[in-house]
Short mmCIF file of C-alpha atoms in Angstrom, two decimals:
data_model
loop_
_atom_site.label_atom_id
_atom_site.label_comp_id
_atom_site.label_asym_id
_atom_site.label_seq_id
_atom_site.Cartn_x
_atom_site.Cartn_y
_atom_site.Cartn_z
CA MET Q 1 8.19 12.48 26.74
CA PRO Q 2 7.61 15.60 24.64
CA THR Q 3 5.63 18.42 26.18
CA GLN Q 4 3.88 21.45 24.76
CA GLU Q 5 6.85 23.53 25.89
CA ALA Q 6 9.12 21.63 23.46
CA PRO Q 7 11.25 24.13 21.50
CA ALA Q 8 10.37 24.57 17.84
CA ILE Q 9 12.53 22.80 15.32
CA ALA Q 10 13.46 25.81 13.27
CA LYS Q 11 16.71 24.89 11.56
CA PRO Q 12 17.80 22.23 9.12
CA HIS Q 13 20.52 21.20 11.59
CA TYR Q 14 18.70 20.48 14.84
CA GLN Q 15 20.22 20.88 18.27
CA GLU Q 16 20.93 17.66 20.15
CA VAL Q 17 17.96 18.09 22.51
CA GLU Q 18 15.64 18.73 19.56
CA HIS Q 19 16.91 15.57 17.90
CA GLU Q 20 16.06 13.65 21.05
CA LYS Q 21 12.52 15.02 21.27
CA LEU Q 22 11.79 14.35 17.64
CA HIS Q 23 13.19 10.83 17.97
CA ASP Q 24 11.01 10.25 21.04
CA ALA Q 25 7.89 11.20 19.10
CA ALA Q 26 8.94 9.09 16.16
CA GLU Q 27 10.27 5.87 17.61
CA ARG Q 28 9.88 5.34 21.34
CA GLY Q 29 6.23 4.35 21.58
CA GLN Q 30 5.11 7.75 22.83
CA ALA Q 31 2.12 9.76 21.66
CA ALA Q 32 2.77 12.88 19.61
CA THR Q 33 -0.55 14.51 20.64
CA ASP Q 34 -2.26 15.35 23.91
CA GLU Q 35 -5.67 13.92 24.84
CA HIS Q 36 -7.36 16.71 22.87
CA GLY Q 37 -5.52 15.81 19.66
CA GLN Q 38 -3.17 18.80 19.81
CA SER Q 39 0.36 18.15 18.57
CA LEU Q 40 3.06 17.94 21.24
CA VAL Q 41 5.88 18.55 18.80
CA GLN Q 42 6.58 21.65 16.74
CA LEU Q 43 8.05 20.98 13.32
CA ASP Q 44 9.91 23.34 11.02
CA PRO Q 45 7.72 24.01 7.92
CA LYS Q 46 10.80 24.44 5.74
CA ALA Q 47 12.20 21.08 6.84
CA GLU Q 48 8.80 19.51 6.15
CA ALA Q 49 8.69 21.10 2.68
CA ARG Q 50 12.11 19.68 1.83
CA LEU Q 51 11.08 16.26 3.10
CA ARG Q 52 7.78 16.37 1.21
CA TRP Q 53 9.54 17.18 -2.04
CA LYS Q 54 11.94 14.29 -1.51
CA LEU Q 55 9.05 11.91 -0.77
CA ASP Q 56 7.28 13.02 -3.95
CA LEU Q 57 10.34 12.32 -6.10
CA TYR Q 58 11.00 8.88 -4.62
CA LEU Q 59 7.48 7.51 -4.03
CA LEU Q 60 5.11 8.82 -6.68
CA PRO Q 61 6.70 7.88 -10.04
CA SER Q 62 6.78 4.13 -9.32
CA VAL Q 63 3.22 3.81 -8.02
CA ALA Q 64 1.86 6.12 -10.72
CA LEU Q 65 3.34 4.07 -13.55
CA LEU Q 66 2.10 0.82 -12.02
CA TYR Q 67 -1.42 2.19 -11.65
CA LEU Q 68 -1.34 3.56 -15.21
CA PHE Q 69 -0.77 0.09 -16.62
CA CYS Q 70 -3.10 -1.47 -14.06
CA PHE Q 71 -5.92 0.62 -15.50
CA ILE Q 72 -4.76 0.06 -19.08
CA ASP Q 73 -4.63 -3.72 -18.57
CA ARG Q 74 -8.17 -3.59 -17.17
CA ALA Q 75 -9.72 -1.22 -19.71
CA ASN Q 76 -7.89 -2.19 -22.93
CA ILE Q 77 -10.63 -4.73 -23.56
CA GLY Q 78 -12.74 -1.74 -24.68
CA ASN Q 79 -10.16 -0.88 -27.32
CA ALA Q 80 -9.81 -4.54 -28.29
CA ARG Q 81 -13.57 -4.72 -28.80
CA LEU Q 82 -13.35 -2.20 -31.62
CA ALA Q 83 -10.52 -4.23 -33.19
CA GLY Q 84 -12.43 -7.54 -33.44
CA PHE Q 85 -12.23 -9.09 -29.95
CA GLU Q 86 -15.94 -10.06 -29.95
CA LYS Q 87 -15.97 -11.41 -33.49
CA ASP Q 88 -12.83 -13.54 -33.14
CA LEU Q 89 -14.02 -15.10 -29.87
CA GLY Q 90 -17.55 -15.64 -31.14
CA LEU Q 91 -19.14 -13.43 -28.48
CA ILE Q 92 -22.80 -12.62 -29.08
CA GLY Q 93 -25.59 -10.85 -27.19
CA TYR Q 94 -24.51 -10.12 -23.63
CA ASP Q 95 -21.33 -12.23 -23.76
CA TYR Q 96 -19.10 -9.15 -23.73
CA ASN Q 97 -20.85 -7.83 -20.60
CA THR Q 98 -20.38 -11.26 -18.98
CA VAL Q 99 -16.65 -11.20 -19.70
CA LEU Q 100 -16.46 -7.74 -18.11
CA SER Q 101 -18.49 -8.83 -15.08
CA ILE Q 102 -16.37 -11.86 -14.19
CA PHE Q 103 -13.47 -9.50 -13.49
CA TYR Q 104 -15.43 -7.99 -10.60
CA VAL Q 105 -16.27 -11.29 -8.93
CA SER Q 106 -12.70 -11.78 -7.72
CA TYR Q 107 -12.13 -8.03 -7.54
CA ILE Q 108 -14.91 -7.62 -4.95
CA ILE Q 109 -14.51 -10.84 -2.94
CA LEU Q 110 -10.76 -10.43 -2.44
CA GLU Q 111 -10.69 -6.67 -1.76
CA ILE Q 112 -10.51 -6.62 2.05
CA PRO Q 113 -8.39 -9.82 2.30
CA SER Q 114 -5.89 -8.35 -0.15
CA ASN Q 115 -5.55 -5.12 1.85
CA ILE Q 116 -4.99 -7.17 5.01
CA LEU Q 117 -2.35 -9.12 3.07
CA CYS Q 118 -0.81 -5.81 1.99
CA LYS Q 119 -0.38 -4.77 5.63
CA TRP Q 120 0.95 -8.21 6.60
CA MET Q 121 3.43 -8.48 3.71
CA GLY Q 122 4.23 -4.81 3.59
CA PRO Q 123 3.41 -2.62 0.56
CA GLY Q 124 7.02 -2.81 -0.62
CA TRP Q 125 6.48 -6.46 -1.58
CA PHE Q 126 2.73 -6.61 -2.09
CA ILE Q 127 2.40 -3.84 -4.70
CA PRO Q 128 5.15 -5.12 -7.06
CA ALA Q 129 3.94 -8.73 -6.73
CA SER Q 130 0.36 -7.77 -7.55
CA SER Q 131 1.56 -5.78 -10.56
CA LEU Q 132 3.57 -8.71 -11.86
CA GLY Q 133 0.47 -10.89 -11.58
CA PHE Q 134 -1.86 -8.67 -13.57
CA GLY Q 135 0.81 -7.98 -16.18
CA LEU Q 136 1.07 -11.71 -16.84
CA CYS Q 137 -2.74 -11.94 -17.01
CA SER Q 138 -2.77 -9.27 -19.71
CA ILE Q 139 -0.28 -11.29 -21.75
CA PHE Q 140 -2.37 -14.44 -21.28
CA THR Q 141 -5.45 -12.57 -22.56
CA ALA Q 142 -3.71 -12.38 -25.94
CA LEU Q 143 -3.81 -16.20 -26.01
CA VAL Q 144 -7.54 -16.76 -25.42
CA HIS Q 145 -9.76 -18.25 -28.16
CA ASN Q 146 -13.22 -18.49 -26.60
CA LYS Q 147 -15.53 -17.00 -23.98
CA ALA Q 148 -14.59 -19.48 -21.23
CA GLN Q 149 -10.87 -18.74 -21.56
CA ALA Q 150 -11.53 -14.99 -21.63
CA CYS Q 151 -13.63 -15.25 -18.46
CA ALA Q 152 -10.94 -17.28 -16.67
CA VAL Q 153 -8.19 -14.79 -17.46
CA ARG Q 154 -10.39 -11.83 -16.48
CA PHE Q 155 -11.15 -13.55 -13.15
CA PHE Q 156 -7.45 -13.81 -12.31
CA LEU Q 157 -6.84 -10.29 -13.59
CA GLY Q 158 -9.38 -9.06 -11.01
CA ALA Q 159 -7.73 -11.13 -8.28
CA PHE Q 160 -4.33 -9.49 -8.87
CA GLU Q 161 -5.63 -5.96 -9.48
CA THR Q 162 -7.99 -5.86 -6.48
CA GLY Q 163 -5.36 -4.78 -3.97
CA LEU Q 164 -3.52 -2.17 -6.00
CA LEU Q 165 -5.74 0.91 -5.65
CA PRO Q 166 -6.38 0.55 -1.89
CA GLY Q 167 -2.85 -0.78 -1.37
CA ILE Q 168 -1.24 2.32 -2.84
CA ALA Q 169 -3.64 4.63 -0.96
CA TYR Q 170 -2.79 2.83 2.29
CA TYR Q 171 0.92 2.88 1.41
CA LEU Q 172 1.02 6.65 0.81
CA SER Q 173 -0.89 7.28 4.07
CA ARG Q 174 2.22 5.99 5.84
CA TRP Q 175 4.22 8.92 4.48
CA TYR Q 176 1.95 11.97 4.07
CA ARG Q 177 -0.12 14.24 6.30
CA ARG Q 178 -3.92 14.31 6.10
CA SER Q 179 -4.02 17.54 4.07
CA GLU Q 180 -1.28 16.36 1.69
CA LEU Q 181 -2.69 12.95 0.90
CA ALA Q 182 -5.48 13.81 -1.58
CA PHE Q 183 -3.05 15.53 -3.95
CA ARG Q 184 -0.58 12.62 -3.73
CA LEU Q 185 -3.36 10.12 -4.39
CA ALA Q 186 -4.31 12.26 -7.37
CA MET Q 187 -0.78 11.91 -8.70
CA TYR Q 188 -1.36 8.20 -9.23
CA LEU Q 189 -5.14 8.11 -9.68
CA VAL Q 190 -4.79 10.66 -12.47
CA MET Q 191 -3.41 7.70 -14.35
CA ALA Q 192 -6.99 6.40 -14.72
CA PRO Q 193 -8.08 9.14 -17.15
CA LEU Q 194 -4.59 9.23 -18.66
CA ALA Q 195 -4.88 5.48 -19.19
CA GLY Q 196 -8.04 6.16 -21.18
CA ALA Q 197 -6.22 8.74 -23.27
CA PHE Q 198 -2.90 6.90 -23.52
CA GLY Q 199 -4.65 3.58 -23.97
CA GLY Q 200 -6.50 4.92 -27.00
CA LEU Q 201 -3.32 6.36 -28.48
CA LEU Q 202 -1.35 3.21 -27.73
CA ALA Q 203 -4.06 0.96 -29.19
CA SER Q 204 -4.12 3.08 -32.34
CA ALA Q 205 -0.34 2.80 -32.69
CA ILE Q 206 -0.31 -0.94 -31.96
CA LEU Q 207 -3.01 -1.63 -34.53
CA LYS Q 208 -0.81 -0.05 -37.20
CA LEU Q 209 1.82 -2.75 -36.61
CA PRO Q 210 1.62 -5.79 -38.92
CA HIS Q 211 2.24 -8.12 -35.98
CA PHE Q 212 3.99 -8.53 -32.62
CA GLY Q 213 5.73 -11.90 -32.56
CA GLY Q 214 2.94 -14.31 -33.43
CA PHE Q 215 0.18 -11.88 -32.42
CA THR Q 216 -1.96 -9.77 -34.74
CA THR Q 217 -4.86 -7.27 -34.42
CA TRP Q 218 -6.37 -6.99 -30.92
CA ARG Q 219 -4.08 -9.67 -29.48
CA MET Q 220 -1.14 -7.30 -29.90
CA ILE Q 221 -2.84 -4.78 -27.59
CA PHE Q 222 -2.92 -7.23 -24.67
CA ALA Q 223 0.51 -8.72 -25.36
CA ILE Q 224 2.48 -5.48 -25.73
CA GLU Q 225 0.82 -3.70 -22.82
CA GLY Q 226 1.24 -6.79 -20.63
CA VAL Q 227 4.97 -7.01 -21.39
CA VAL Q 228 5.42 -3.36 -20.37
CA THR Q 229 3.57 -4.00 -17.10
CA VAL Q 230 5.74 -7.00 -16.24
CA GLY Q 231 8.88 -4.96 -16.85
CA LEU Q 232 7.68 -2.11 -14.62
CA SER Q 233 6.67 -4.50 -11.83
CA ILE Q 234 10.12 -6.12 -11.75
CA ILE Q 235 11.75 -2.69 -11.47
CA SER Q 236 9.33 -1.68 -8.68
CA PHE Q 237 10.62 -4.48 -6.42
CA PHE Q 238 13.75 -2.32 -6.12
CA THR Q 239 12.16 1.17 -6.12
CA ILE Q 240 9.23 0.90 -3.65
CA THR Q 241 10.30 1.40 -0.03
CA ASP Q 242 8.01 -0.25 2.51
CA ARG Q 243 7.92 2.35 5.32
CA PRO Q 244 9.71 5.51 6.54
CA SER Q 245 11.86 3.64 9.08
CA THR Q 246 13.41 1.47 6.31
CA ALA Q 247 13.98 4.25 3.75
CA ARG Q 248 17.70 4.22 3.05
CA TRP Q 249 17.33 7.31 0.89
CA LEU Q 250 16.29 9.33 3.96
CA SER Q 251 18.67 10.45 6.70
CA GLN Q 252 17.87 9.46 10.29
CA ASP Q 253 16.65 13.01 10.98
CA GLU Q 254 14.35 12.82 7.94
CA ARG Q 255 12.99 9.42 8.99
CA ASP Q 256 12.23 10.76 12.48
CA LEU Q 257 10.57 13.85 11.02
CA CYS Q 258 8.51 11.76 8.59
CA ILE Q 259 7.18 9.52 11.38
CA ALA Q 260 6.66 12.29 13.97
CA ARG Q 261 4.63 14.53 11.69
CA ILE Q 262 2.21 11.71 10.81
CA LYS Q 263 1.80 10.72 14.49
CA SER Q 264 1.20 14.36 15.41
CA GLU Q 265 -2.18 14.16 13.62
CA ARG Q 266 -3.33 10.87 15.17
CA VAL Q 267 -4.81 11.34 18.62
CA GLY Q 268 -3.90 8.63 21.13
CA THR Q 269 -1.48 6.91 18.74
CA THR Q 270 1.81 5.71 20.22
CA THR Q 271 3.19 3.95 17.15
CA LEU Q 272 2.89 4.76 13.46
CA LEU Q 273 2.57 1.16 12.24
CA ASP Q 274 0.70 -0.92 14.79
CA LYS Q 275 0.33 -4.69 14.71
CA MET Q 276 -2.72 -6.13 12.97
CA ASP Q 277 -5.61 -5.76 15.41
CA LYS Q 278 -9.13 -7.09 14.78
CA LYS Q 279 -10.78 -4.50 17.03
CA LYS Q 280 -9.08 -1.61 15.26
CA MET Q 281 -9.85 -3.05 11.84
CA LEU Q 282 -13.54 -3.29 12.73
CA ARG Q 283 -13.38 0.30 13.99
CA GLY Q 284 -12.19 1.30 10.52
CA ILE Q 285 -15.03 -0.49 8.75
CA LYS Q 286 -17.79 0.62 11.17
CA ASN Q 287 -16.71 4.25 11.01
CA PRO Q 288 -19.72 6.34 9.82
CA MET Q 289 -17.52 8.28 7.41
CA THR Q 290 -16.08 5.07 6.00
CA ILE Q 291 -19.55 3.66 5.33
CA SER Q 292 -20.96 6.84 3.77
CA THR Q 293 -17.83 7.50 1.70
CA ALA Q 294 -17.79 3.90 0.50
CA ILE Q 295 -21.38 4.34 -0.70
CA ILE Q 296 -20.31 7.48 -2.55
CA PHE Q 297 -17.43 5.55 -4.13
CA LEU Q 298 -19.87 2.85 -5.25
CA PHE Q 299 -21.87 5.49 -7.13
CA VAL Q 300 -18.70 7.10 -8.51
CA ASN Q 301 -17.35 3.78 -9.80
CA ILE Q 302 -20.49 3.02 -11.78
CA THR Q 303 -19.57 6.04 -13.88
CA VAL Q 304 -15.76 5.75 -13.84
CA GLN Q 305 -15.62 2.07 -14.77
CA GLY Q 306 -18.42 2.56 -17.28
CA LEU Q 307 -16.31 5.22 -18.97
CA ALA Q 308 -13.34 2.87 -19.05
CA PHE Q 309 -15.24 0.01 -20.65
CA PHE Q 310 -17.73 1.80 -22.88
CA THR Q 311 -16.29 5.18 -23.95
CA PRO Q 312 -14.93 3.66 -27.21
CA THR Q 313 -18.36 2.11 -27.83
CA VAL Q 314 -20.20 5.39 -27.10
CA VAL Q 315 -17.81 7.34 -29.33
CA GLN Q 316 -18.44 4.78 -32.07
CA THR Q 317 -22.18 5.53 -31.89
CA ILE Q 318 -21.48 9.29 -32.01
CA TYR Q 319 -19.16 9.01 -35.02
CA PRO Q 320 -20.22 5.74 -36.71
CA HIS Q 321 -18.70 6.57 -40.07
CA LYS Q 322 -15.19 7.27 -38.82
CA SER Q 323 -12.41 4.70 -39.09
CA VAL Q 324 -11.58 2.48 -36.10
CA ILE Q 325 -8.33 4.36 -35.52
CA SER Q 326 -10.15 7.72 -35.66
CA GLN Q 327 -12.72 6.46 -33.17
CA GLN Q 328 -9.91 5.38 -30.85
CA LEU Q 329 -8.39 8.86 -31.11
CA TYR Q 330 -11.71 10.57 -30.32
CA THR Q 331 -11.61 8.93 -26.88
CA VAL Q 332 -8.40 10.80 -25.98
CA PRO Q 333 -9.42 14.49 -25.43
CA PRO Q 334 -12.14 13.87 -22.79
CA TYR Q 335 -9.67 11.85 -20.75
CA ILE Q 336 -7.08 14.64 -20.96
CA VAL Q 337 -9.61 17.09 -19.52
CA GLY Q 338 -10.51 14.55 -16.84
CA ALA Q 339 -6.85 14.19 -15.91
CA PHE Q 340 -6.53 17.97 -15.52
CA PHE Q 341 -9.39 18.16 -13.01
CA THR Q 342 -8.17 15.02 -11.23
CA VAL Q 343 -5.15 17.08 -10.23
CA VAL Q 344 -6.85 20.48 -9.74
CA PHE Q 345 -9.52 19.42 -7.23
CA PRO Q 346 -7.09 17.53 -4.92
CA LEU Q 347 -4.63 20.44 -5.18
CA LEU Q 348 -7.38 22.73 -3.93
CA SER Q 349 -8.11 20.19 -1.19
CA TRP Q 350 -4.48 20.27 -0.08
CA ARG Q 351 -4.50 24.07 0.19
CA ILE Q 352 -7.71 24.30 2.22
CA ASP Q 353 -7.48 20.91 4.01
CA ARG Q 354 -11.07 20.08 3.04
CA ARG Q 355 -12.44 17.18 1.01
CA GLN Q 356 -16.15 16.67 1.66
CA ILE Q 357 -17.23 20.02 0.25
CA ILE Q 358 -15.19 19.39 -2.93
CA ILE Q 359 -16.76 15.95 -3.38
CA ALA Q 360 -20.22 17.53 -3.19
CA ALA Q 361 -19.32 20.47 -5.45
CA SER Q 362 -17.89 18.31 -8.27
CA ALA Q 363 -21.02 16.17 -8.70
CA PRO Q 364 -23.14 18.75 -10.63
CA LEU Q 365 -20.67 18.69 -13.54
CA GLY Q 366 -21.31 14.99 -14.10
CA MET Q 367 -25.06 15.51 -13.68
CA ALA Q 368 -25.01 18.17 -16.39
CA GLY Q 369 -23.13 15.86 -18.77
CA TYR Q 370 -25.66 13.04 -18.46
CA ILE Q 371 -28.58 15.44 -18.83
CA MET Q 372 -27.02 16.50 -22.15
CA PHE Q 373 -26.76 12.86 -23.24
CA LEU Q 374 -30.41 12.26 -22.39
CA ALA Q 375 -31.71 15.50 -23.91
CA SER Q 376 -29.92 15.53 -27.28
CA THR Q 377 -28.89 13.28 -30.13
CA ASN Q 378 -26.65 15.93 -31.69
CA PRO Q 379 -23.11 14.44 -32.02
CA ARG Q 380 -21.40 17.65 -30.90
CA VAL Q 381 -23.59 17.97 -27.80
CA ARG Q 382 -23.07 14.34 -26.84
CA TYR Q 383 -19.34 14.46 -27.43
CA GLY Q 384 -19.15 17.70 -25.42
CA ALA Q 385 -21.01 15.99 -22.58
CA THR Q 386 -18.18 13.49 -22.19
CA PHE Q 387 -15.85 16.36 -21.23
CA LEU Q 388 -18.15 17.48 -18.39
CA ILE Q 389 -18.44 13.93 -17.09
CA THR Q 390 -14.71 13.18 -17.07
CA SER Q 391 -13.94 16.55 -15.45
CA SER Q 392 -16.19 15.56 -12.54
CA VAL Q 393 -15.94 11.87 -11.74
CA PHE Q 394 -12.24 11.07 -12.11
CA ALA Q 395 -11.33 13.64 -9.43
CA LEU Q 396 -13.54 11.86 -6.92
CA GLY Q 397 -11.22 8.83 -6.68
CA PRO Q 398 -8.42 10.60 -4.76
CA MET Q 399 -10.90 12.76 -2.84
CA VAL Q 400 -12.88 9.77 -1.56
CA ASN Q 401 -9.87 7.66 -0.54
CA SER Q 402 -8.12 10.57 1.17
CA GLN Q 403 -11.33 11.43 3.04
CA VAL Q 404 -11.53 7.90 4.43
CA SER Q 405 -7.87 8.01 5.45
CA ALA Q 406 -8.32 11.39 7.15
CA ASN Q 407 -11.16 10.16 9.35
CA VAL Q 408 -9.58 7.14 11.02
CA VAL Q 409 -6.67 7.12 13.43
CA THR Q 410 -4.67 3.88 13.58
CA ASP Q 411 -2.84 2.13 10.77
CA SER Q 412 -4.94 -1.03 11.16
CA ALA Q 413 -8.19 0.94 10.97
CA ARG Q 414 -6.90 2.81 7.94
CA SER Q 415 -6.04 -0.43 6.14
CA SER Q 416 -9.52 -1.93 6.65
CA ALA Q 417 -11.35 1.35 5.99
CA ILE Q 418 -9.67 1.91 2.64
CA GLY Q 419 -10.17 -1.74 1.71
CA PHE Q 420 -13.89 -1.59 2.56
CA THR Q 421 -14.33 1.64 0.62
CA VAL Q 422 -12.72 0.25 -2.51
CA MET Q 423 -14.66 -3.02 -2.13
CA LEU Q 424 -17.97 -1.15 -2.29
CA GLY Q 425 -16.57 0.88 -5.16
CA ASN Q 426 -15.91 -2.35 -7.00
CA ILE Q 427 -19.57 -3.31 -6.64
CA GLY Q 428 -20.24 -0.12 -8.55
CA GLY Q 429 -17.76 -1.32 -11.16
CA LEU Q 430 -19.70 -4.59 -11.46
CA ILE Q 431 -22.94 -2.67 -11.98
CA SER Q 432 -21.22 -0.56 -14.65
CA THR Q 433 -20.55 -3.62 -16.81
CA TRP Q 434 -24.31 -3.90 -17.37
CA SER Q 435 -25.04 -0.18 -17.69
CA PHE Q 436 -24.62 0.07 -21.48
CA LEU Q 437 -26.45 -2.79 -23.15
CA PRO Q 438 -26.60 -3.68 -26.87
CA PHE Q 439 -30.37 -3.22 -27.23
CA ASP Q 440 -30.08 0.30 -25.74
CA ALA Q 441 -27.77 1.56 -28.50
CA PRO Q 442 -27.14 4.04 -30.00
CA ASN Q 443 -28.47 6.57 -27.48
CA PHE Q 444 -28.11 4.40 -24.34
CA HIS Q 445 -30.98 5.95 -22.38
CA ILE Q 446 -30.71 3.32 -19.62
CA GLY Q 447 -26.98 3.75 -19.13
CA ASN Q 448 -27.10 7.55 -19.19
CA GLY Q 449 -30.15 7.63 -16.92
CA LEU Q 450 -28.43 5.32 -14.42
CA ASN Q 451 -25.34 7.52 -14.35
CA LEU Q 452 -27.42 10.67 -13.90
CA ALA Q 453 -28.97 9.00 -10.85
CA THR Q 454 -25.58 7.98 -9.41
CA THR Q 455 -23.99 11.42 -9.82
CA THR Q 456 -27.07 12.94 -8.17
CA MET Q 457 -26.71 10.53 -5.25
CA VAL Q 458 -23.06 11.58 -4.83
CA LEU Q 459 -24.27 15.15 -4.32
CA ILE Q 460 -27.02 14.14 -1.87
CA VAL Q 461 -25.01 11.72 0.31
CA SER Q 462 -21.90 13.93 0.51
CA SER Q 463 -23.97 16.98 1.46
CA ILE Q 464 -25.85 15.11 4.20
CA MET Q 465 -22.61 13.75 5.67
CA LEU Q 466 -20.97 17.17 5.60
CA ALA Q 467 -23.80 18.55 7.72
CA TRP Q 468 -23.58 15.52 10.06
CA MET Q 469 -19.80 15.92 10.57
CA ILE Q 470 -20.20 19.58 11.56
CA ARG Q 471 -23.01 18.71 13.97
CA ASP Q 472 -21.15 15.79 15.59
CA ASN Q 473 -17.97 17.86 16.04
CA ARG Q 474 -20.00 20.42 17.99
CA LYS Q 475 -21.22 17.64 20.27
CA ARG Q 476 -17.66 16.44 20.83
CA ASP Q 477 -16.56 19.97 21.71
CA SER Q 478 -18.88 19.95 24.72
CA CYS Q 479 -17.64 16.65 26.24
CA ASN Q 480 -15.10 16.28 29.05
CA VAL Q 481 -12.16 14.45 27.44
CA GLU Q 482 -10.21 13.80 30.65
CA GLU Q 483 -13.25 12.34 32.37
CA GLN Q 484 -14.04 9.96 29.49
CA LEU Q 485 -10.43 8.74 29.28
CA SER Q 486 -10.06 8.29 33.05
CA GLY Q 487 -8.94 4.77 33.98
CA LEU Q 488 -8.09 3.68 30.44
CA SER Q 489 -4.66 2.28 29.57
CA PRO Q 490 -2.69 3.67 26.59
CA GLU Q 491 -3.64 0.53 24.64
CA ASP Q 492 -7.34 1.02 25.44
CA ILE Q 493 -7.10 4.67 24.37
CA GLU Q 494 -5.47 3.73 21.09
CA ASP Q 495 -8.19 1.14 20.44
CA LEU Q 496 -10.84 3.88 20.61
CA ASP Q 497 -9.74 5.23 17.22
CA TRP Q 498 -12.49 7.62 15.98
CA LYS Q 499 -14.45 7.10 19.22
CA HIS Q 500 -11.71 8.92 21.12
CA PRO Q 501 -13.36 12.01 22.67
CA GLY Q 502 -10.49 14.18 21.44
CA PHE Q 503 -10.99 13.07 17.83
CA ARG Q 504 -12.66 15.45 15.39
CA TRP Q 505 -14.09 14.65 11.97
CA ARG Q 506 -12.10 16.19 9.12
CA PRO Q 507 -14.48 17.64 6.52
#
């Protein structure tokens, strides 16, 4: 079993004894930390940097492209609305909001079950299969002719999409350290604002086509984007590797290093991927940081999903005399700015290994944007406000999910914690579908007032929890770890998860 006197792994070509110690920490059911959470193995930073770069090249492109088209397939209904979706289907009054809402019924109900299924199947199969399902649903949307058919397709779209965001977050947590995860989540969640930008550009280009097969106007948007998604999902069956131990593109030394460095941050953990365990899964859901962060994500999603569904509509009210294609193009720049900050904030998080303070600090930007919407009817002011909002809220997706992952220990707890967080976030998405109502146009005081309230709550809840984490860590510092663990088996210790006396909250 490794000890604190283990020699540092300082060269790319390890000595035989160093190989053995690293392999012990990685594969032989031994803990890689002491009872205080201190790592028992010393890892070469240069070897880690090389491994991290290799992981980035192999893992991120596939999941990023899938999430890009996941968000496009969900939000392209906003672009289709401008191109005649409502008129052709005979939607009146609140019918459009109803069609949006039905998506979230399955999306919310199936969130935790789908993340459990992801762990059971393995992300290498679950993520591509889910992507294939929602790609087909997008194609089927091009075939609908009335409200009932549109609602049915949107229901199944939600069922297939529900597991992708938490599934990818859970998947990447198998490969990356706590401090590294937020930036890697940003590399795929940045596809949400890019989907808004690219979706507008793509919709504009598609609408210039005379037809696509037998499809015309808005039907082409769903058909073409769905076909691309199906193609990407089929490729991903071959490109997404389930776990470090099965990665053929890593050497045995790299697989051992990948596993050992993750275990070295998880106090009391003897295996990287434990079996599904009800007690651990409940630990993940009942974790105070999981609950508070999930509430934050609920507030965040009211804004993020509202932007996805209603930005084209809001832009149309700002520039009512522009052509449909011009209105589509006006939605692009705010999303580009949002994408920039979606990467910058998590990059800062990686460098300082902090997330909670960044979550709190980003909220005032969104608050300022909605104050501008409420205070002015000037088109330039209102359009400028969209840039402040997107620069704030899109970055919170990777920050929130990485914060949940950083504050649980076992793989089972992480799976349920991320699933619960995204489930509550989806409730925010459901609320967002009713945030911008027809009678409230063109200034949308209700929708903008609601979003000002939610961004304010993000600031309040995250600040309170930051103070609580610091206070609780001080309490844990004063406890006797050895005394509290006395008489417990290794399995009992692992089941403690965040209740382990050596565990510390990661702000």
